[in-house]
Amino acid sequence: QVQLVESGGGLVQPGGSLRLSCAASGSILSINSMGWYRQAPGKQRDMVAIITRDGRPNYVDSVKGRFTISRDNAKNTVYLQMNSLKPEDTAVYYCNANGFLNYARSFTSWAQGTQVTVSS
């Protein structure tokens, strides 16, 4: 089993910054993509940012230039630096990881979610 543990959510004023972290643990052979998704009340869960194992990022248009995703492969950890936060960024943020437990078994895991609230 693979466990993902998030940290870093909270309440911040518009224009502020937060940094989310997500660490994966378990019997992991390798992790391919890691990413962040978010779900606002009454809405579906949408991709925010994804990063490949070799560090190539992909962002949803609404966060480009404000959010930065990064990862530390040695620590099986992904980060999301969120700057210039807006009220519409308010959501529960979920970390996701995809990879292999061994050469024959893949995995997809989700973290428990962390609340990010942008409000004055």
Tab-separated table of N, CA, C and O in Angstrom:
chain	number	residue	atom	x	y	z
A	1	GLN	N	0.830	-1.188	0.000
A	1	GLN	CA	0.000	0.000	0.000
A	1	GLN	C	0.869	1.242	0.000
A	1	GLN	O	1.962	1.242	0.559
A	2	VAL	N	0.346	2.284	-0.623
A	2	VAL	CA	1.043	3.563	-0.674
A	2	VAL	C	0.224	4.590	0.084
A	2	VAL	O	-0.967	4.734	-0.152
A	3	GLN	N	0.856	5.279	0.984
A	3	GLN	CA	0.188	6.329	1.746
A	3	GLN	C	0.729	7.693	1.301
A	3	GLN	O	1.925	7.861	1.105
A	4	LEU	N	-0.184	8.641	1.151
A	4	LEU	CA	0.182	10.017	0.837
A	4	LEU	C	-0.269	10.900	1.988
A	4	LEU	O	-1.445	10.853	2.365
A	5	VAL	N	0.638	11.669	2.525
A	5	VAL	CA	0.331	12.556	3.643
A	5	VAL	C	0.621	13.989	3.236
A	5	VAL	O	1.742	14.332	2.876
A	6	GLU	N	-0.422	14.812	3.312
A	6	GLU	CA	-0.328	16.212	2.931
A	6	GLU	C	-0.104	17.102	4.146
A	6	GLU	O	-0.495	16.766	5.262
A	7	SER	N	0.432	18.274	3.885
A	7	SER	CA	0.524	19.306	4.903
A	7	SER	C	0.571	20.667	4.214
A	7	SER	O	0.871	20.755	3.018
A	8	GLY	N	0.232	21.711	4.967
A	8	GLY	CA	0.422	23.058	4.468
A	8	GLY	C	-0.816	23.854	4.140
A	8	GLY	O	-0.718	25.010	3.760
A	9	GLY	N	-1.984	23.280	4.243
A	9	GLY	CA	-3.184	24.048	3.948
A	9	GLY	C	-3.489	25.045	5.052
A	9	GLY	O	-2.795	25.119	6.057
A	10	GLY	N	-4.538	25.839	4.836
A	10	GLY	CA	-4.932	26.803	5.852
A	10	GLY	C	-5.694	27.974	5.291
A	10	GLY	O	-6.163	27.940	4.147
A	11	LEU	N	-5.790	29.008	6.101
A	11	LEU	CA	-6.506	30.239	5.741
A	11	LEU	C	-5.488	31.315	5.386
A	11	LEU	O	-4.526	31.539	6.139
A	12	VAL	N	-5.709	31.974	4.276
A	12	VAL	CA	-4.804	33.034	3.850
A	12	VAL	C	-5.621	34.147	3.192
A	12	VAL	O	-6.692	33.891	2.632
A	13	GLN	N	-5.117	35.358	3.296
A	13	GLN	CA	-5.799	36.489	2.669
A	13	GLN	C	-5.530	36.520	1.166
A	13	GLN	O	-4.508	36.006	0.703
A	14	PRO	N	-6.426	37.125	0.407
A	14	PRO	CA	-6.167	37.288	-1.028
A	14	PRO	C	-4.822	37.958	-1.275
A	14	PRO	O	-4.463	38.919	-0.577
A	15	GLY	N	-4.099	37.418	-2.248
A	15	GLY	CA	-2.766	37.919	-2.539
A	15	GLY	C	-1.665	37.221	-1.764
A	15	GLY	O	-0.482	37.422	-2.049
A	16	GLY	N	-2.043	36.410	-0.808
A	16	GLY	CA	-1.071	35.713	0.017
A	16	GLY	C	-0.543	34.450	-0.635
A	16	GLY	O	-0.865	34.131	-1.779
A	17	SER	N	0.282	33.728	0.133
A	17	SER	CA	0.933	32.522	-0.367
A	17	SER	C	0.769	31.374	0.619
A	17	SER	O	0.660	31.582	1.831
A	18	LEU	N	0.769	30.183	0.059
A	18	LEU	CA	0.797	28.949	0.846
A	18	LEU	C	1.657	27.945	0.090
A	18	LEU	O	1.745	28.000	-1.141
A	19	ARG	N	2.241	27.014	0.835
A	19	ARG	CA	3.000	25.927	0.238
A	19	ARG	C	2.459	24.610	0.762
A	19	ARG	O	2.451	24.358	1.956
A	20	LEU	N	2.016	23.780	-0.178
A	20	LEU	CA	1.543	22.446	0.158
A	20	LEU	C	2.653	21.428	-0.072
A	20	LEU	O	3.432	21.563	-1.015
A	21	SER	N	2.677	20.419	0.777
A	21	SER	CA	3.623	19.320	0.625
A	21	SER	C	2.863	18.007	0.691
A	21	SER	O	1.822	17.907	1.346
A	22	CYS	N	3.385	17.001	0.006
A	22	CYS	CA	2.766	15.680	0.023
A	22	CYS	C	3.859	14.639	-0.082
A	22	CYS	O	4.596	14.611	-1.077
A	23	ALA	N	3.954	13.785	0.924
A	23	ALA	CA	4.986	12.757	0.961
A	23	ALA	C	4.365	11.384	0.793
A	23	ALA	O	3.371	11.058	1.464
A	24	ALA	N	4.949	10.601	-0.081
A	24	ALA	CA	4.491	9.236	-0.325
A	24	ALA	C	5.375	8.257	0.421
A	24	ALA	O	6.597	8.423	0.482
A	25	SER	N	4.736	7.226	0.981
A	25	SER	CA	5.492	6.195	1.690
A	25	SER	C	4.865	4.832	1.417
A	25	SER	O	3.709	4.741	1.023
A	26	GLY	N	5.657	3.789	1.638
A	26	GLY	CA	5.194	2.430	1.383
A	26	GLY	C	6.208	1.686	0.550
A	26	GLY	O	7.303	2.155	0.292
A	27	SER	N	5.804	0.520	0.102
A	27	SER	CA	6.692	-0.316	-0.715
A	27	SER	C	6.601	0.117	-2.169
A	27	SER	O	5.928	-0.507	-2.977
A	28	ILE	N	7.307	1.189	-2.461
A	28	ILE	CA	7.225	1.821	-3.773
A	28	ILE	C	8.466	1.484	-4.587
A	28	ILE	O	9.595	1.675	-4.111
A	29	LEU	N	8.243	1.001	-5.802
A	29	LEU	CA	9.368	0.775	-6.702
A	29	LEU	C	9.735	2.093	-7.385
A	29	LEU	O	10.898	2.480	-7.416
A	30	SER	N	8.731	2.761	-7.908
A	30	SER	CA	8.972	4.041	-8.567
A	30	SER	C	7.671	4.822	-8.635
A	30	SER	O	6.589	4.253	-8.626
A	31	ILE	N	7.810	6.133	-8.680
A	31	ILE	CA	6.654	7.020	-8.845
A	31	ILE	C	6.818	7.752	-10.167
A	31	ILE	O	7.849	8.377	-10.409
A	32	ASN	N	5.813	7.684	-11.009
A	32	ASN	CA	5.845	8.384	-12.284
A	32	ASN	C	5.344	9.811	-12.080
A	32	ASN	O	6.082	10.673	-11.668
A	33	SER	N	4.087	10.056	-12.305
A	33	SER	CA	3.569	11.407	-12.141
A	33	SER	C	3.085	11.634	-10.709
A	33	SER	O	2.628	10.719	-10.036
A	34	MET	N	3.220	12.863	-10.265
A	34	MET	CA	2.634	13.317	-9.004
A	34	MET	C	1.893	14.606	-9.320
A	34	MET	O	2.295	15.364	-10.213
A	35	GLY	N	0.819	14.844	-8.596
A	35	GLY	CA	0.055	16.026	-8.943
A	35	GLY	C	-0.854	16.507	-7.838
A	35	GLY	O	-0.988	15.864	-6.788
A	36	TRP	N	-1.444	17.644	-8.111
A	36	TRP	CA	-2.389	18.267	-7.199
A	36	TRP	C	-3.709	18.500	-7.920
A	36	TRP	O	-3.718	18.979	-9.062
A	37	TYR	N	-4.782	18.186	-7.233
A	37	TYR	CA	-6.133	18.401	-7.713
A	37	TYR	C	-6.878	19.198	-6.642
A	37	TYR	O	-6.452	19.238	-5.487
A	38	ARG	N	-7.974	19.807	-7.029
A	38	ARG	CA	-8.773	20.520	-6.032
A	38	ARG	C	-10.253	20.368	-6.324
A	38	ARG	O	-10.666	20.171	-7.468
A	39	GLN	N	-11.012	20.474	-5.242
A	39	GLN	CA	-12.462	20.339	-5.350
A	39	GLN	C	-13.114	21.387	-4.476
A	39	GLN	O	-12.952	21.365	-3.246
A	40	ALA	N	-13.838	22.298	-5.113
A	40	ALA	CA	-14.607	23.309	-4.400
A	40	ALA	C	-15.989	22.753	-4.091
A	40	ALA	O	-16.453	21.829	-4.758
A	41	PRO	N	-16.683	23.315	-3.107
A	41	PRO	CA	-18.012	22.821	-2.745
A	41	PRO	C	-18.953	22.820	-3.945
A	41	PRO	O	-19.067	23.834	-4.662
A	42	GLY	N	-19.601	21.703	-4.157
A	42	GLY	CA	-20.561	21.602	-5.246
A	42	GLY	C	-19.964	21.428	-6.622
A	42	GLY	O	-20.700	21.438	-7.621
A	43	LYS	N	-18.642	21.285	-6.697
A	43	LYS	CA	-17.979	21.149	-7.995
A	43	LYS	C	-17.205	19.842	-8.068
A	43	LYS	O	-16.959	19.189	-7.062
A	44	GLN	N	-16.792	19.486	-9.264
A	44	GLN	CA	-16.023	18.267	-9.439
A	44	GLN	C	-14.562	18.513	-9.088
A	44	GLN	O	-14.118	19.651	-8.978
A	45	ARG	N	-13.838	17.420	-8.893
A	45	ARG	CA	-12.413	17.517	-8.618
A	45	ARG	C	-11.662	17.748	-9.932
A	45	ARG	O	-11.814	16.986	-10.883
A	46	ASP	N	-10.861	18.790	-9.979
A	46	ASP	CA	-10.143	19.161	-11.193
A	46	ASP	C	-8.641	19.179	-10.962
A	46	ASP	O	-8.167	19.468	-9.861
A	47	MET	N	-7.908	18.913	-12.013
A	47	MET	CA	-6.455	18.969	-11.963
A	47	MET	C	-5.983	20.401	-11.805
A	47	MET	O	-6.493	21.314	-12.464
A	48	VAL	N	-5.011	20.607	-10.938
A	48	VAL	CA	-4.381	21.910	-10.762
A	48	VAL	C	-3.005	21.902	-11.419
A	48	VAL	O	-2.678	22.776	-12.221
A	49	ALA	N	-2.199	20.915	-11.062
A	49	ALA	CA	-0.840	20.817	-11.598
A	49	ALA	C	-0.358	19.381	-11.484
A	49	ALA	O	-0.686	18.689	-10.521
A	50	ILE	N	0.410	18.974	-12.490
A	50	ILE	CA	0.997	17.635	-12.509
A	50	ILE	C	2.455	17.775	-12.881
A	50	ILE	O	2.819	18.665	-13.660
A	51	ILE	N	3.285	16.887	-12.339
A	51	ILE	CA	4.699	16.902	-12.681
A	51	ILE	C	5.171	15.480	-12.943
A	51	ILE	O	4.830	14.557	-12.203
A	52	THR	N	5.921	15.307	-14.016
A	52	THR	CA	6.448	13.990	-14.353
A	52	THR	C	7.685	13.679	-13.512
A	52	THR	O	8.226	14.544	-12.811
A	53	ARG	N	8.147	12.443	-13.617
A	53	ARG	CA	9.295	12.034	-12.828
A	53	ARG	C	10.545	12.858	-13.184
A	53	ARG	O	11.370	13.156	-12.312
A	54	ASP	N	10.641	13.243	-14.450
A	54	ASP	CA	11.811	14.028	-14.844
A	54	ASP	C	11.578	15.523	-14.724
A	54	ASP	O	12.363	16.323	-15.225
A	55	GLY	N	10.492	15.918	-14.032
A	55	GLY	CA	10.334	17.314	-13.666
A	55	GLY	C	9.557	18.196	-14.615
A	55	GLY	O	9.569	19.417	-14.472
A	56	ARG	N	8.874	17.614	-15.574
A	56	ARG	CA	8.102	18.438	-16.503
A	56	ARG	C	6.731	18.740	-15.899
A	56	ARG	O	5.975	17.828	-15.612
A	57	PRO	N	6.409	20.032	-15.747
A	57	PRO	CA	5.130	20.391	-15.129
A	57	PRO	C	4.040	20.680	-16.165
A	57	PRO	O	4.328	21.022	-17.320
A	58	ASN	N	2.827	20.590	-15.711
A	58	ASN	CA	1.678	20.972	-16.516
A	58	ASN	C	0.667	21.606	-15.564
A	58	ASN	O	0.418	21.062	-14.489
A	59	TYR	N	0.123	22.750	-15.960
A	59	TYR	CA	-0.778	23.496	-15.091
A	59	TYR	C	-2.114	23.759	-15.764
A	59	TYR	O	-2.180	23.949	-16.992
A	60	VAL	N	-3.138	23.873	-14.971
A	60	VAL	CA	-4.399	24.391	-15.479
A	60	VAL	C	-4.198	25.883	-15.742
A	60	VAL	O	-3.422	26.556	-15.045
A	61	ASP	N	-4.866	26.403	-16.744
A	61	ASP	CA	-4.620	27.789	-17.161
A	61	ASP	C	-4.829	28.794	-16.026
A	61	ASP	O	-4.112	29.799	-15.935
A	62	SER	N	-5.781	28.542	-15.160
A	62	SER	CA	-6.142	29.524	-14.133
A	62	SER	C	-5.049	29.732	-13.082
A	62	SER	O	-5.113	30.718	-12.337
A	63	VAL	N	-4.056	28.836	-13.003
A	63	VAL	CA	-3.004	28.986	-11.997
A	63	VAL	C	-1.638	29.270	-12.616
A	63	VAL	O	-0.667	29.482	-11.876
A	64	LYS	N	-1.551	29.268	-13.928
A	64	LYS	CA	-0.266	29.525	-14.576
A	64	LYS	C	0.273	30.895	-14.168
A	64	LYS	O	-0.436	31.884	-14.176
A	65	GLY	N	1.554	30.923	-13.816
A	65	GLY	CA	2.183	32.161	-13.390
A	65	GLY	C	2.022	32.447	-11.910
A	65	GLY	O	2.665	33.355	-11.382
A	66	ARG	N	1.163	31.699	-11.236
A	66	ARG	CA	0.944	31.900	-9.798
A	66	ARG	C	1.367	30.693	-8.961
A	66	ARG	O	1.879	30.856	-7.855
A	67	PHE	N	1.144	29.499	-9.479
A	67	PHE	CA	1.475	28.272	-8.752
A	67	PHE	C	2.698	27.612	-9.398
A	67	PHE	O	2.885	27.680	-10.612
A	68	THR	N	3.492	26.960	-8.559
A	68	THR	CA	4.639	26.210	-9.042
A	68	THR	C	4.670	24.844	-8.377
A	68	THR	O	4.648	24.741	-7.144
A	69	ILE	N	4.689	23.805	-9.213
A	69	ILE	CA	4.785	22.444	-8.699
A	69	ILE	C	6.234	21.977	-8.817
A	69	ILE	O	6.918	22.283	-9.796
A	70	SER	N	6.685	21.242	-7.806
A	70	SER	CA	8.037	20.687	-7.831
A	70	SER	C	8.027	19.372	-7.068
A	70	SER	O	7.052	19.059	-6.381
A	71	ARG	N	9.097	18.603	-7.219
A	71	ARG	CA	9.162	17.331	-6.516
A	71	ARG	C	10.597	16.998	-6.148
A	71	ARG	O	11.539	17.443	-6.803
A	72	ASP	N	10.704	16.189	-5.112
A	72	ASP	CA	12.001	15.668	-4.667
A	72	ASP	C	11.892	14.152	-4.759
A	72	ASP	O	11.253	13.519	-3.908
A	73	ASN	N	12.474	13.578	-5.793
A	73	ASN	CA	12.337	12.139	-6.020
A	73	ASN	C	12.992	11.323	-4.902
A	73	ASN	O	12.528	10.231	-4.580
A	74	ALA	N	14.033	11.836	-4.312
A	74	ALA	CA	14.714	11.112	-3.234
A	74	ALA	C	13.822	10.980	-2.004
A	74	ALA	O	13.944	10.028	-1.230
A	75	LYS	N	12.926	11.947	-1.841
A	75	LYS	CA	12.026	11.950	-0.682
A	75	LYS	C	10.604	11.537	-1.052
A	75	LYS	O	9.722	11.549	-0.193
A	76	ASN	N	10.375	11.198	-2.327
A	76	ASN	CA	9.020	10.849	-2.790
A	76	ASN	C	8.012	11.921	-2.377
A	76	ASN	O	6.907	11.619	-1.910
A	77	THR	N	8.386	13.164	-2.572
A	77	THR	CA	7.578	14.277	-2.106
A	77	THR	C	7.319	15.261	-3.242
A	77	THR	O	8.210	15.523	-4.055
A	78	VAL	N	6.101	15.775	-3.266
A	78	VAL	CA	5.718	16.796	-4.237
A	78	VAL	C	5.260	18.031	-3.480
A	78	VAL	O	4.691	17.929	-2.389
A	79	TYR	N	5.536	19.177	-4.075
A	79	TYR	CA	5.203	20.457	-3.454
A	79	TYR	C	4.346	21.285	-4.408
A	79	TYR	O	4.429	21.141	-5.632
A	80	LEU	N	3.558	22.174	-3.821
A	80	LEU	CA	2.823	23.142	-4.623
A	80	LEU	C	2.961	24.498	-3.944
A	80	LEU	O	2.402	24.718	-2.860
A	81	GLN	N	3.738	25.370	-4.554
A	81	GLN	CA	3.886	26.732	-4.069
A	81	GLN	C	2.801	27.576	-4.710
A	81	GLN	O	2.743	27.681	-5.945
A	82	MET	N	1.948	28.155	-3.888
A	82	MET	CA	0.820	28.935	-4.381
A	82	MET	C	1.007	30.391	-3.983
A	82	MET	O	1.020	30.712	-2.791
A	83	ASN	N	1.153	31.239	-4.969
A	83	ASN	CA	1.315	32.678	-4.746
A	83	ASN	C	0.141	33.431	-5.339
A	83	ASN	O	-0.611	32.898	-6.157
A	84	SER	N	-0.005	34.672	-4.937
A	84	SER	CA	-1.087	35.541	-5.456
A	84	SER	C	-2.433	34.833	-5.389
A	84	SER	O	-3.190	34.823	-6.358
A	85	LEU	N	-2.710	34.251	-4.250
A	85	LEU	CA	-3.929	33.459	-4.099
A	85	LEU	C	-5.172	34.321	-4.232
A	85	LEU	O	-5.192	35.491	-3.808
A	86	LYS	N	-6.202	33.727	-4.807
A	86	LYS	CA	-7.479	34.398	-5.037
A	86	LYS	C	-8.588	33.632	-4.319
A	86	LYS	O	-8.457	32.429	-4.075
A	87	PRO	N	-9.680	34.296	-4.021
A	87	PRO	CA	-10.796	33.587	-3.367
A	87	PRO	C	-11.249	32.358	-4.161
A	87	PRO	O	-11.653	31.353	-3.545
A	88	GLU	N	-11.165	32.430	-5.468
A	88	GLU	CA	-11.605	31.284	-6.279
A	88	GLU	C	-10.649	30.100	-6.204
A	88	GLU	O	-10.947	29.032	-6.746
A	89	ASP	N	-9.518	30.248	-5.534
A	89	ASP	CA	-8.624	29.126	-5.295
A	89	ASP	C	-9.069	28.308	-4.078
A	89	ASP	O	-8.497	27.247	-3.803
A	90	THR	N	-10.060	28.803	-3.369
A	90	THR	CA	-10.558	28.098	-2.191
A	90	THR	C	-11.119	26.738	-2.578
A	90	THR	O	-11.975	26.637	-3.458
A	91	ALA	N	-10.612	25.704	-1.929
A	91	ALA	CA	-11.016	24.335	-2.247
A	91	ALA	C	-10.297	23.378	-1.308
A	91	ALA	O	-9.384	23.781	-0.578
A	92	VAL	N	-10.696	22.126	-1.376
A	92	VAL	CA	-9.905	21.060	-0.770
A	92	VAL	C	-8.906	20.586	-1.824
A	92	VAL	O	-9.301	20.256	-2.947
A	93	TYR	N	-7.652	20.574	-1.465
A	93	TYR	CA	-6.588	20.190	-2.379
A	93	TYR	C	-6.141	18.748	-2.074
A	93	TYR	O	-5.851	18.411	-0.918
A	94	TYR	N	-6.082	17.953	-3.131
A	94	TYR	CA	-5.729	16.551	-3.013
A	94	TYR	C	-4.440	16.263	-3.777
A	94	TYR	O	-4.299	16.652	-4.944
A	95	CYS	N	-3.557	15.552	-3.128
A	95	CYS	CA	-2.337	15.082	-3.768
A	95	CYS	C	-2.598	13.715	-4.400
A	95	CYS	O	-3.359	12.897	-3.856
A	96	ASN	N	-1.963	13.471	-5.528
A	96	ASN	CA	-2.110	12.213	-6.247
A	96	ASN	C	-0.747	11.728	-6.702
A	96	ASN	O	0.120	12.529	-7.062
A	97	ALA	N	-0.569	10.415	-6.695
A	97	ALA	CA	0.667	9.824	-7.199
A	97	ALA	C	0.361	8.546	-7.954
A	97	ALA	O	-0.551	7.790	-7.573
A	98	ASN	N	1.113	8.320	-9.030
A	98	ASN	CA	0.978	7.114	-9.844
A	98	ASN	C	2.352	6.499	-10.027
A	98	ASN	O	3.322	7.210	-10.292
A	99	GLY	N	2.410	5.181	-9.918
A	99	GLY	CA	3.701	4.534	-10.112
A	99	GLY	C	3.589	3.040	-10.060
A	99	GLY	O	2.552	2.476	-10.440
A	100	PHE	N	4.669	2.415	-9.587
A	100	PHE	CA	4.723	0.957	-9.547
A	100	PHE	C	5.183	0.477	-8.179
A	100	PHE	O	6.103	1.042	-7.580
A	101	LEU	N	4.497	-0.584	-7.709
A	101	LEU	CA	4.913	-1.250	-6.474
A	101	LEU	C	5.997	-2.276	-6.777
A	101	LEU	O	6.891	-2.510	-5.969
A	102	ASN	N	5.882	-2.871	-7.931
A	102	ASN	CA	6.900	-3.776	-8.433
A	102	ASN	C	6.777	-3.776	-9.954
A	102	ASN	O	6.030	-2.977	-10.518
A	103	TYR	N	7.500	-4.662	-10.640
A	103	TYR	CA	7.520	-4.591	-12.096
A	103	TYR	C	6.198	-5.039	-12.726
A	103	TYR	O	5.993	-4.864	-13.921
A	104	ALA	N	5.307	-5.597	-11.910
A	104	ALA	CA	4.050	-6.091	-12.475
A	104	ALA	C	2.818	-5.414	-11.898
A	104	ALA	O	1.703	-5.686	-12.335
A	105	ARG	N	3.001	-4.523	-10.912
A	105	ARG	CA	1.844	-3.969	-10.214
A	105	ARG	C	1.970	-2.456	-10.108
A	105	ARG	O	2.890	-1.940	-9.473
A	106	SER	N	1.010	-1.781	-10.713
A	106	SER	CA	0.995	-0.328	-10.647
A	106	SER	C	0.120	0.150	-9.490
A	106	SER	O	-0.611	-0.647	-8.891
A	107	PHE	N	0.192	1.419	-9.181
A	107	PHE	CA	-0.676	1.983	-8.153
A	107	PHE	C	-1.078	3.402	-8.521
A	107	PHE	O	-0.389	4.106	-9.264
A	108	THR	N	-2.219	3.799	-7.988
A	108	THR	CA	-2.683	5.179	-7.994
A	108	THR	C	-3.186	5.484	-6.598
A	108	THR	O	-4.048	4.762	-6.092
A	109	SER	N	-2.653	6.504	-5.969
A	109	SER	CA	-3.038	6.832	-4.605
A	109	SER	C	-3.433	8.292	-4.473
A	109	SER	O	-2.922	9.145	-5.203
A	110	TRP	N	-4.324	8.529	-3.536
A	110	TRP	CA	-4.801	9.875	-3.230
A	110	TRP	C	-4.565	10.176	-1.754
A	110	TRP	O	-4.711	9.296	-0.909
A	111	ALA	N	-4.240	11.408	-1.469
A	111	ALA	CA	-4.134	11.849	-0.086
A	111	ALA	C	-5.518	12.187	0.461
A	111	ALA	O	-6.506	12.179	-0.275
A	112	GLN	N	-5.568	12.511	1.732
A	112	GLN	CA	-6.852	12.721	2.392
A	112	GLN	C	-7.451	14.085	2.083
A	112	GLN	O	-8.648	14.303	2.317
A	113	GLY	N	-6.657	14.991	1.562
A	113	GLY	CA	-7.144	16.331	1.226
A	113	GLY	C	-6.806	17.343	2.312
A	113	GLY	O	-6.824	17.023	3.499
A	114	THR	N	-6.488	18.547	1.876
A	114	THR	CA	-6.209	19.632	2.822
A	114	THR	C	-6.959	20.881	2.370
A	114	THR	O	-6.980	21.202	1.183
A	115	GLN	N	-7.578	21.545	3.315
A	115	GLN	CA	-8.401	22.709	2.991
A	115	GLN	C	-7.522	23.936	2.782
A	115	GLN	O	-6.656	24.246	3.613
A	116	VAL	N	-7.775	24.631	1.689
A	116	VAL	CA	-7.174	25.932	1.429
A	116	VAL	C	-8.305	26.940	1.306
A	116	VAL	O	-9.191	26.780	0.464
A	117	THR	N	-8.286	27.947	2.154
A	117	THR	CA	-9.314	28.972	2.153
A	117	THR	C	-8.660	30.332	1.945
A	117	THR	O	-7.756	30.707	2.705
A	118	VAL	N	-9.108	31.032	0.910
A	118	VAL	CA	-8.583	32.363	0.604
A	118	VAL	C	-9.696	33.363	0.868
A	118	VAL	O	-10.683	33.409	0.144
A	119	SER	N	-9.530	34.134	1.923
A	119	SER	CA	-10.592	35.054	2.333
A	119	SER	C	-9.998	36.167	3.174
A	119	SER	O	-9.037	35.971	3.919
A	120	SER	N	-10.627	37.343	3.069
A	120	SER	CA	-10.211	38.460	3.906
A	120	SER	C	-11.048	38.514	5.169
A	120	SER	O	-10.842	39.385	6.010
